[in-house]
Tab-separated table of C-alpha atoms and ligand atoms in Angstrom:
chain	number	residue	atom	x	y	z
A	1031	UNK	CA	100.054	62.703	118.934
A	1032	UNK	CA	101.135	66.296	118.216
A	1033	UNK	CA	102.682	68.380	120.992
A	1034	UNK	CA	99.988	71.050	120.609
A	1035	UNK	CA	97.110	68.669	121.437
A	1036	UNK	CA	95.310	69.752	124.589
A	1037	UNK	CA	92.675	67.405	126.026
A	1038	UNK	CA	91.362	69.985	128.514
A	1039	UNK	CA	87.576	70.156	128.278
A	1040	UNK	CA	85.897	73.392	127.176
A	1041	UNK	CA	82.293	74.527	126.728
A	1042	UNK	CA	82.390	73.924	122.955
A	1043	UNK	CA	82.814	70.184	123.621
A	1044	UNK	CA	79.189	70.027	124.895
A	1045	UNK	CA	80.024	67.848	127.909
A	1046	UNK	CA	77.294	67.452	130.514
A	1047	UNK	CA	76.850	65.616	133.822
A	1048	UNK	CA	73.789	64.949	135.963
A	1049	UNK	CA	73.333	66.379	139.449
A	1050	UNK	CA	72.972	62.735	140.485
A	1051	UNK	CA	76.335	61.747	138.961
A	1052	UNK	CA	78.883	64.095	140.530
A	1053	UNK	CA	76.438	64.413	143.442
A	1054	UNK	CA	76.534	60.668	144.131
A	1055	UNK	CA	77.682	60.298	147.771
A	1056	UNK	CA	78.823	56.692	147.327
A	1057	UNK	CA	76.051	54.731	149.072
A	1058	UNK	CA	75.505	51.185	147.764
A	1059	UNK	CA	73.255	48.286	148.830
A	1060	UNK	CA	75.936	47.217	151.334
A	1061	UNK	CA	76.905	50.483	152.951
A	1062	UNK	CA	75.948	54.114	153.485
A	1063	UNK	CA	77.180	57.327	151.919
A	1064	UNK	CA	80.937	57.908	152.263
A	1065	UNK	CA	81.200	61.547	151.212
A	1066	UNK	CA	79.079	64.646	151.721
A	1067	UNK	CA	76.340	65.433	149.217
A	1068	UNK	CA	77.531	68.367	147.052
A	1069	UNK	CA	74.672	70.879	146.740
A	1070	UNK	CA	73.197	71.598	143.264
A	1071	UNK	CA	74.626	75.128	143.174
A	1072	UNK	CA	78.091	73.855	144.186
A	1073	UNK	CA	77.846	71.237	141.453
A	1074	UNK	CA	77.093	73.935	138.870
A	1075	UNK	CA	80.180	75.887	140.005
A	1076	UNK	CA	82.413	72.797	140.108
A	1077	UNK	CA	81.331	71.500	136.692
A	1078	UNK	CA	81.838	74.900	135.129
A	1079	UNK	CA	85.341	75.097	136.615
A	1080	UNK	CA	86.103	71.614	135.277
A	1081	UNK	CA	85.166	72.687	131.728
A	1082	UNK	CA	81.692	71.158	131.376
A	1083	UNK	CA	78.931	72.887	129.393
A	1084	UNK	CA	75.734	71.483	130.870
A	1085	UNK	CA	74.136	70.035	133.967
A	1086	UNK	CA	71.142	67.687	133.850
A	1087	UNK	CA	68.711	66.764	136.570
A	1088	UNK	CA	65.829	64.695	137.819
A	1089	UNK	CA	63.036	66.779	139.387
A	1090	UNK	CA	63.950	65.450	142.851
A	1091	UNK	CA	67.708	66.020	142.475
A	1092	UNK	CA	66.798	69.688	142.817
A	1093	UNK	CA	63.393	69.840	144.494
A	1094	UNK	CA	62.679	67.449	147.367
A	1095	UNK	CA	59.589	65.271	146.913
A	1096	UNK	CA	56.562	67.077	148.381
A	1097	UNK	CA	58.229	70.543	148.679
A	1098	UNK	CA	55.791	73.482	148.909
A	1099	UNK	CA	55.312	75.741	145.866
A	1100	UNK	CA	57.165	78.572	147.624
A	1101	UNK	CA	60.102	76.335	148.520
A	1102	UNK	CA	60.233	74.998	144.957
A	1103	UNK	CA	60.292	78.485	143.460
A	1104	UNK	CA	63.088	79.565	145.815
A	1105	UNK	CA	65.226	76.525	144.964
A	1106	UNK	CA	64.684	77.043	141.219
A	1107	UNK	CA	65.557	80.758	141.471
A	1108	UNK	CA	68.819	79.985	143.345
A	1109	UNK	CA	69.705	77.300	140.815
A	1110	UNK	CA	69.033	79.612	137.855
A	1111	UNK	CA	71.255	82.220	139.467
A	1112	UNK	CA	74.083	79.666	139.775
A	1113	UNK	CA	73.621	78.675	136.118
A	1114	UNK	CA	73.899	82.269	135.007
A	1115	UNK	CA	76.834	83.020	137.350
A	1116	UNK	CA	78.787	80.086	135.948
A	1117	UNK	CA	77.690	80.190	132.323
A	1118	UNK	CA	76.126	76.730	132.447
A	1119	UNK	CA	72.940	75.400	130.828
A	1120	UNK	CA	70.489	72.553	131.476
A	1121	UNK	CA	70.312	70.585	128.201
A	1122	UNK	CA	68.178	67.726	129.584
A	1123	UNK	CA	65.642	67.167	132.354
A	1124	UNK	CA	64.131	63.929	133.602
A	1125	UNK	CA	61.669	62.604	136.177
A	1126	UNK	CA	62.448	60.408	139.125
A	1127	UNK	CA	59.830	57.670	138.705
A	1128	UNK	CA	61.726	55.098	140.779
A	1129	UNK	CA	62.711	56.293	144.290
A	1130	UNK	CA	59.379	56.855	146.030
A	1131	UNK	CA	57.810	53.622	147.335
A	1132	UNK	CA	54.642	54.434	145.363
A	1133	UNK	CA	56.612	53.225	142.304
A	1134	UNK	CA	57.719	49.929	143.867
A	1135	UNK	CA	55.719	48.001	141.242
A	1136	UNK	CA	56.203	50.403	138.339
A	1137	UNK	CA	55.177	53.906	137.273
A	1138	UNK	CA	53.838	53.958	133.680
A	1139	UNK	CA	53.485	50.157	133.797
A	1140	UNK	CA	51.965	49.777	137.268
A	1141	UNK	CA	48.874	47.578	137.278
A	1142	UNK	CA	47.207	50.288	139.402
A	1143	UNK	CA	45.798	53.019	137.129
A	1144	UNK	CA	46.056	55.553	139.985
A	1145	UNK	CA	49.814	54.969	140.217
A	1146	UNK	CA	50.063	55.451	136.440
A	1147	UNK	CA	48.102	58.703	136.788
A	1148	UNK	CA	50.421	59.843	139.611
A	1149	UNK	CA	53.449	59.054	137.432
A	1150	UNK	CA	52.095	60.960	134.421
A	1151	UNK	CA	51.290	63.980	136.593
A	1152	UNK	CA	54.762	63.879	138.203
A	1153	UNK	CA	56.315	63.752	134.711
A	1154	UNK	CA	54.204	66.798	133.687
A	1155	UNK	CA	55.603	68.784	136.635
A	1156	UNK	CA	59.155	67.661	135.766
A	1157	UNK	CA	58.689	68.686	132.122
A	1158	UNK	CA	57.443	72.111	133.286
A	1159	UNK	CA	60.600	72.411	135.382
A	1160	UNK	CA	62.726	71.406	132.387
A	1161	UNK	CA	61.054	74.052	130.207
A	1162	UNK	CA	61.598	76.661	132.914
A	1163	UNK	CA	65.314	75.770	132.861
A	1164	UNK	CA	65.382	75.825	129.042
A	1165	UNK	CA	66.027	72.094	128.592
A	1166	UNK	CA	65.521	70.782	125.046
A	1167	UNK	CA	65.427	67.060	125.801
A	1168	UNK	CA	63.421	65.041	128.313
A	1169	UNK	CA	64.778	61.601	129.226
A	1170	UNK	CA	62.578	58.727	130.391
A	1171	UNK	CA	64.308	55.948	132.270
A	1172	UNK	CA	61.803	53.475	133.674
A	1173	UNK	CA	63.811	52.013	136.531
A	1174	UNK	CA	60.816	50.342	138.169
A	1175	UNK	CA	59.033	49.379	134.931
A	1176	UNK	CA	59.463	45.644	135.266
A	1177	UNK	CA	58.861	42.562	137.358
A	1178	UNK	CA	60.435	39.925	139.531
A	1179	UNK	CA	57.642	37.517	138.555
A	1180	UNK	CA	55.720	37.457	135.286
A	1181	UNK	CA	52.734	36.204	137.287
A	1182	UNK	CA	52.223	39.883	138.205
A	1183	UNK	CA	50.829	41.049	134.865
A	1184	UNK	CA	50.830	40.281	131.169
A	1185	UNK	CA	53.856	42.002	129.629
A	1186	UNK	CA	51.617	43.100	126.731
A	1187	UNK	CA	49.501	45.151	129.145
A	1188	UNK	CA	52.650	46.791	130.508
A	1189	UNK	CA	53.766	47.777	127.007
A	1190	UNK	CA	50.286	49.127	126.216
A	1191	UNK	CA	50.190	51.247	129.419
A	1192	UNK	CA	53.716	52.520	128.783
A	1193	UNK	CA	52.592	53.597	125.282
A	1194	UNK	CA	49.429	55.274	126.597
A	1195	UNK	CA	51.390	57.320	129.165
A	1196	UNK	CA	53.971	58.449	126.592
A	1197	UNK	CA	51.282	59.290	124.024
A	1198	UNK	CA	49.514	61.336	126.713
A	1199	UNK	CA	52.706	63.207	127.624
A	1200	UNK	CA	53.689	63.863	123.996
A	1201	UNK	CA	50.224	65.251	123.198
A	1202	UNK	CA	50.192	67.383	126.368
A	1203	UNK	CA	53.671	68.773	125.541
A	1204	UNK	CA	52.536	69.693	122.027
A	1205	UNK	CA	49.348	71.201	123.447
A	1206	UNK	CA	51.539	73.457	125.627
A	1207	UNK	CA	53.313	74.618	122.454
A	1208	UNK	CA	56.701	73.287	123.564
A	1209	UNK	CA	59.262	71.956	121.126
A	1210	UNK	CA	60.836	69.143	123.154
A	1211	UNK	CA	62.363	65.802	122.301
A	1212	UNK	CA	61.757	62.715	124.446
A	1213	UNK	CA	64.668	60.266	124.757
A	1214	UNK	CA	63.833	56.775	126.062
A	1215	UNK	CA	66.532	54.909	127.986
A	1216	UNK	CA	66.605	51.117	128.141
A	1217	UNK	CA	68.163	48.907	130.811
A	1218	UNK	CA	67.818	45.119	131.019
A	1219	UNK	CA	67.497	44.749	134.813
A	1220	UNK	CA	68.317	46.448	138.137
A	1221	UNK	CA	66.548	47.484	140.191
A	1222	UNK	CA	63.805	45.173	138.805
A	1223	UNK	CA	64.509	41.510	138.057
A	1224	UNK	CA	63.586	42.210	134.421
A	1225	UNK	CA	62.859	45.682	133.059
A	1226	UNK	CA	60.454	45.966	130.098
A	1227	UNK	CA	61.928	47.097	126.736
A	1228	UNK	CA	65.344	45.870	127.827
A	1229	UNK	CA	67.676	47.290	125.174
A	1230	UNK	CA	67.989	50.250	122.823
A	1231	UNK	CA	66.834	47.930	120.034
A	1232	UNK	CA	63.603	47.137	121.926
A	1233	UNK	CA	63.064	50.880	122.452
A	1234	UNK	CA	63.579	51.720	118.784
A	1235	UNK	CA	60.905	49.205	117.797
A	1236	UNK	CA	58.521	50.462	120.499
A	1237	UNK	CA	58.972	54.116	119.454
A	1238	UNK	CA	57.597	53.346	115.998
A	1239	UNK	CA	54.295	52.368	117.654
A	1240	UNK	CA	53.868	55.745	119.429
A	1241	UNK	CA	51.351	58.320	118.257
A	1242	UNK	CA	54.016	61.051	118.098
A	1243	UNK	CA	56.994	58.889	117.231
A	1244	UNK	CA	58.669	61.871	115.535
A	1245	UNK	CA	59.334	63.532	118.907
A	1246	UNK	CA	60.669	60.337	120.515
A	1247	UNK	CA	64.144	58.833	120.214
A	1248	UNK	CA	66.592	56.961	122.433
A	1249	UNK	CA	69.160	57.618	125.150
A	1250	UNK	CA	71.494	54.602	124.991
A	1251	UNK	CA	73.830	53.992	127.949
A	1252	UNK	CA	77.154	52.135	127.665
A	1253	UNK	CA	76.642	50.239	130.928
A	1254	UNK	CA	73.098	49.181	130.054
A	1255	UNK	CA	74.115	47.683	126.700
A	1256	UNK	CA	77.269	46.074	128.143
A	1257	UNK	CA	75.580	44.488	131.205
A	1258	UNK	CA	74.030	41.764	128.994
A	1259	UNK	CA	77.129	41.654	126.764
A	1260	UNK	CA	75.732	43.695	123.868
A	1261	UNK	CA	77.630	46.226	121.753
A	1262	UNK	CA	77.049	49.896	122.647
A	1263	UNK	CA	78.647	50.836	119.317
A	1264	UNK	CA	76.010	48.875	117.401
A	1265	UNK	CA	73.141	50.206	119.532
A	1266	UNK	CA	74.254	53.798	118.954
A	1267	UNK	CA	74.906	53.201	115.252
A	1268	UNK	CA	71.396	51.800	114.785
A	1269	UNK	CA	69.933	54.819	116.584
A	1270	UNK	CA	72.010	57.217	114.449
A	1271	UNK	CA	71.048	55.436	111.245
A	1272	UNK	CA	67.384	55.873	112.205
A	1273	UNK	CA	67.898	59.560	113.204
A	1274	UNK	CA	66.850	58.591	116.726
A	1275	UNK	CA	69.960	59.327	118.776
A	1276	UNK	CA	68.453	62.151	120.847
A	1277	UNK	CA	70.787	61.847	123.868
A	1278	UNK	CA	73.549	59.550	125.157
A	1279	UNK	CA	74.665	58.260	128.577
A	1280	UNK	CA	78.422	57.676	128.412
A	1281	UNK	CA	80.101	55.565	131.100
A	1282	UNK	CA	81.950	52.241	131.441
A	1283	UNK	CA	81.046	48.753	132.565
A	1284	UNK	CA	82.449	45.257	132.867
A	1285	UNK	CA	80.205	42.852	130.948
A	1286	UNK	CA	77.780	40.757	132.964
A	1287	UNK	CA	77.874	42.744	136.226
A	1288	UNK	CA	75.510	45.055	138.078
A	1289	UNK	CA	75.225	48.591	136.649
A	1290	UNK	CA	78.669	49.960	137.519
A	1291	UNK	CA	78.384	53.462	135.985
A	1292	UNK	CA	82.182	53.788	135.860
A	1293	UNK	CA	84.277	56.702	134.572
A	1294	UNK	CA	84.032	56.899	130.774
A	1295	UNK	CA	86.660	54.753	129.061
A	1296	UNK	CA	87.846	53.100	132.276
A	1297	UNK	CA	86.708	49.673	130.994
A	1298	UNK	CA	86.639	48.421	127.379
A	1299	UNK	CA	88.822	51.231	126.048
A	1300	UNK	CA	88.600	49.841	122.506
A	1301	UNK	CA	84.785	49.920	122.683
A	1302	UNK	CA	85.008	53.536	123.878
A	1303	UNK	CA	87.386	54.355	120.993
A	1304	UNK	CA	84.978	53.026	118.350
A	1305	UNK	CA	82.044	54.708	120.094
A	1306	UNK	CA	83.741	58.123	120.092
A	1307	UNK	CA	84.806	57.579	116.475
A	1308	UNK	CA	81.170	56.951	115.580
A	1309	UNK	CA	79.874	59.965	117.524
A	1310	UNK	CA	82.520	62.314	116.136
A	1311	UNK	CA	81.981	61.096	112.572
A	1312	UNK	CA	85.693	61.009	111.766
A	1313	UNK	CA	85.048	57.964	109.556
A	1314	UNK	CA	83.558	60.331	106.952
A	1315	UNK	CA	80.024	60.300	108.286
A	1316	UNK	CA	77.936	63.012	109.970
A	1317	UNK	CA	78.763	63.521	113.640
A	1318	UNK	CA	76.259	63.316	116.492
A	1319	UNK	CA	75.456	66.912	117.449
A	1320	UNK	CA	73.700	66.424	120.808
A	1321	UNK	CA	75.104	66.631	124.333
A	1322	UNK	CA	78.011	64.357	125.339
A	1323	UNK	CA	76.493	63.377	128.670
A	1324	UNK	CA	78.263	61.294	131.325
A	1325	UNK	CA	75.938	59.150	133.452
A	1326	UNK	CA	78.554	57.783	135.813
A	1327	UNK	CA	79.903	58.365	139.303
A	1328	UNK	CA	83.193	58.281	141.176
A	1329	UNK	CA	84.442	55.107	142.881
A	1330	UNK	CA	83.184	54.703	146.442
A	1331	UNK	CA	86.812	55.027	147.544
A	1332	UNK	CA	86.842	58.734	146.661
A	1333	UNK	CA	86.348	61.890	148.668
A	1334	UNK	CA	85.005	65.085	147.065
A	1335	UNK	CA	88.375	65.876	145.429
A	1336	UNK	CA	88.211	62.428	143.813
A	1337	UNK	CA	84.783	63.280	142.372
A	1338	UNK	CA	86.337	66.120	140.383
A	1339	UNK	CA	89.192	63.822	139.284
A	1340	UNK	CA	86.471	61.463	138.042
A	1341	UNK	CA	84.573	64.179	136.125
A	1342	UNK	CA	87.728	65.578	134.537
A	1343	UNK	CA	88.816	62.051	133.620
A	1344	UNK	CA	85.568	61.344	131.716
A	1345	UNK	CA	85.974	64.454	129.593
A	1346	UNK	CA	89.729	64.121	128.983
A	1347	UNK	CA	89.355	60.490	127.906
A	1348	UNK	CA	86.589	61.448	125.461
A	1349	UNK	CA	88.740	64.179	123.898
A	1350	UNK	CA	91.852	62.015	123.716
A	1351	UNK	CA	89.851	59.223	122.052
A	1352	UNK	CA	88.345	61.719	119.586
A	1353	UNK	CA	91.840	62.845	118.587
A	1354	UNK	CA	93.082	59.247	118.337
A	1355	UNK	CA	90.079	58.271	116.194
A	1356	UNK	CA	90.660	61.205	113.867
A	1357	UNK	CA	94.302	60.219	113.396
A	1358	UNK	CA	93.331	56.564	112.802
A	1359	UNK	CA	90.844	57.569	110.108
A	1360	UNK	CA	93.459	59.716	108.351
A	1361	UNK	CA	96.068	56.938	108.238
A	1362	UNK	CA	96.745	55.899	104.654
A	1363	UNK	CA	97.276	52.246	105.545
A	1364	UNK	CA	93.906	52.167	107.351
A	1365	UNK	CA	92.261	53.834	104.362
A	1366	UNK	CA	93.889	51.357	101.965
A	1367	UNK	CA	92.670	48.286	103.879
A	1368	UNK	CA	89.150	49.715	104.018
A	1369	UNK	CA	89.213	50.682	100.335
A	1370	UNK	CA	90.362	47.174	99.337
A	1371	UNK	CA	87.506	45.600	101.268
A	1372	UNK	CA	84.876	48.000	99.912
A	1373	UNK	CA	86.072	47.972	96.288
A	1374	UNK	CA	83.264	47.435	93.762
A	1375	UNK	CA	84.826	47.972	90.283
A	1376	UNK	CA	81.827	46.410	88.473
A	1377	UNK	CA	79.190	48.518	90.271
A	1378	UNK	CA	77.470	45.437	91.692
A	1379	UNK	CA	76.299	47.267	94.835
A	1380	UNK	CA	74.040	49.546	92.799
A	1381	UNK	CA	72.117	46.540	91.453
A	1382	UNK	CA	71.054	45.723	95.012
A	1383	UNK	CA	69.875	49.145	96.145
A	1384	UNK	CA	66.371	48.490	94.849
A	1385	UNK	CA	64.405	45.853	92.991
A	1386	UNK	CA	63.655	46.361	89.293
A	1387	UNK	CA	63.421	44.045	86.296
A	1388	UNK	CA	66.707	45.402	84.973
A	1389	UNK	CA	68.499	44.999	88.323
A	1390	UNK	CA	67.098	41.476	88.562
A	1391	UNK	CA	68.413	40.611	85.078
A	1392	UNK	CA	71.842	42.086	85.801
A	1393	UNK	CA	71.984	40.161	89.074
A	1394	UNK	CA	71.084	36.908	87.330
A	1395	UNK	CA	73.758	37.512	84.664
A	1396	UNK	CA	76.608	38.183	87.121
A	1397	UNK	CA	79.612	35.873	87.139
A	1398	UNK	CA	80.010	35.109	90.850
A	1399	UNK	CA	82.747	32.692	91.911
A	1400	UNK	CA	82.081	31.795	95.535
A	1401	UNK	CA	85.369	29.885	95.959
A	1402	UNK	CA	87.431	32.784	94.584
A	1403	UNK	CA	85.605	35.244	96.855
A	1404	UNK	CA	85.991	32.932	99.833
A	1405	UNK	CA	89.770	32.665	99.290
A	1406	UNK	CA	90.293	36.344	100.062
A	1407	UNK	CA	91.620	37.422	103.478
A	1408	UNK	CA	90.429	40.738	104.835
A	1409	UNK	CA	93.474	42.040	106.762
A	1410	UNK	CA	91.406	42.881	109.824
A	1411	UNK	CA	94.164	41.577	112.094
A	1412	UNK	CA	96.392	44.341	110.714
A	1413	UNK	CA	93.556	46.901	110.768
A	1414	UNK	CA	92.696	46.182	114.396
A	1415	UNK	CA	96.375	46.262	115.395
A	1416	UNK	CA	96.595	49.717	113.790
A	1417	UNK	CA	93.582	50.789	115.878
A	1418	UNK	CA	95.302	49.412	118.987
A	1419	UNK	CA	98.540	51.247	118.191
A	1420	UNK	CA	96.696	54.548	117.784
A	1421	UNK	CA	94.921	53.796	121.052
A	1422	UNK	CA	98.219	53.037	122.812
A	1423	UNK	CA	99.722	56.255	121.449
A	1424	UNK	CA	102.607	54.708	119.532
A	1425	UNK	CA	101.380	55.644	116.060
A	1426	UNK	CA	100.148	58.915	114.597
B	2305	LIG	C1	70.435	54.143	136.072
B	2305	LIG	C2	70.062	55.086	134.956
B	2305	LIG	C3	69.777	56.469	135.402
B	2305	LIG	C4	69.141	57.317	134.331
B	2305	LIG	C5	68.666	58.584	134.923
B	2305	LIG	C6	68.233	59.587	133.907
B	2305	LIG	O1	70.792	53.046	135.737
B	2305	LIG	O2	70.356	54.513	137.246
B	2305	LIG	O3	71.102	55.056	134.023
B	2305	LIG	O4	70.965	57.065	135.866
B	2305	LIG	O5	70.015	57.555	133.277
B	2305	LIG	O6	67.631	58.278	135.775
B	2305	LIG	O7	67.042	59.268	133.387
B	2306	LIG	MN1	71.521	56.333	132.416
B	2307	LIG	MN1	73.503	53.095	134.532
C-alpha cells in the first residue's frame, strides 16, 4: 500500500447511514437500551463530522407514530435545517411497517384488507416525507411479511397482496409526477418465523411480475444473504447484471445466526473484499453508482463514543478494501492467471452467443477433447492466495 493512501471517508465516497443504525441504543430481546438515543439532528452533525454523505430514515425514526401535523412539520423543519447546516442529504427514505402492533401479522401481506390499506396509506405518507427531503430511493423491507405457521394463509395470496400494494404505490407515485426508485429488501426470517420472498433472488423474480417493474429493483443486505449461508457477492452480481441494484445494505454477519448487523467487514473479510471489488468495478466492469449505505449498529458493549468508532470503522474498511481490490486487479500475475483461464484462441465463445444454423454447424464440427480439457489445473489456489496477500497488506 502506498504511503499517500488515506482511508478517511469524504463526501465523494457516497457513504450513508440510517438514523436507526447509529441511533441504535443497544436494546436486544434479552435486555434494555444501554446508551442514550442520539437525536436525529445530532446524528446528522455526527455523521457529517465523521465524513458521511447521507442519512436515511424510516418515517418513525424522525416523526413519532401518531404525531400531529403541526408537530410533524416542526420536526421536519428542524431536521432540514440540520441537513443544510451540515451539508448532508437524505438519499433514501423508508416506511416502518413492522413496529406497531397493527402489523403483528403483516402489512402488505396481512390477511385483513384494512391492515393492508393502513400499510399502503402509511407508505404514501412516508414517500411524501421522502420527497420533501429530496430522497431518490424508497426502500421496502417487509419485516412482518411472513408467518410462524403456514396454516395462517396461502403463501400465493400473500404474494398477490404484496404485488397489489406495490403496484398501487408505484402508480400513485407516478400519478404524483415523482421520479423515484423502489428498492425491495429480502430477509429469510426474523422477526417472523419465515418471511415471504426470502432472498434477493426471490425478489428479482417477483419484481418482473410487477406492473411498473422498471421503477423497482433490490436492496440486498450482507447479513440477510449470509444468515442462510448464501453469497452476498452473487446476489449483488445478479442484481447488477439485471440493472436492478438500486440500493445496498452493507454490514457483516456470521453465517447461520440471528441478524447481527455488525460493522462492515468485521466478519468474512474476504467476502467483503470481493463485494467491494464488484461494487467498485475494479475488475474492468462498470461500478455501482448508488449510495454505499451501512445498515449496521455498534456492539451493545459500546457507549456513544463507540458508536462513532463503529461508523468510522465501516467507512474506513470499505475504502481500504477498495484500494486493496484495485491493487489486486492491477497485479500482472493475477491478470495472467485470469487470462490463461479465459483464453479462447479459436473464438469458440462466439459460437455460443446465439443460435443459428451456422453456429450449430461450427459447434458440431469442433474438435473437443474432454480428457485433455479435464487435465488442466486452474491455479485458483495461487490466485486466491494472491487475494489473501493483498487483503493482509503484504503485497502491492
Ligand atoms: C432489518 C432490516 C432493516 C431495513 C430497514 C430499512 O433486518 O432490520 O435490515 O434494517 O433495512 O428497515 O428498510
Ligand atoms: Mn437492511
Ligand atoms: Mn439486517
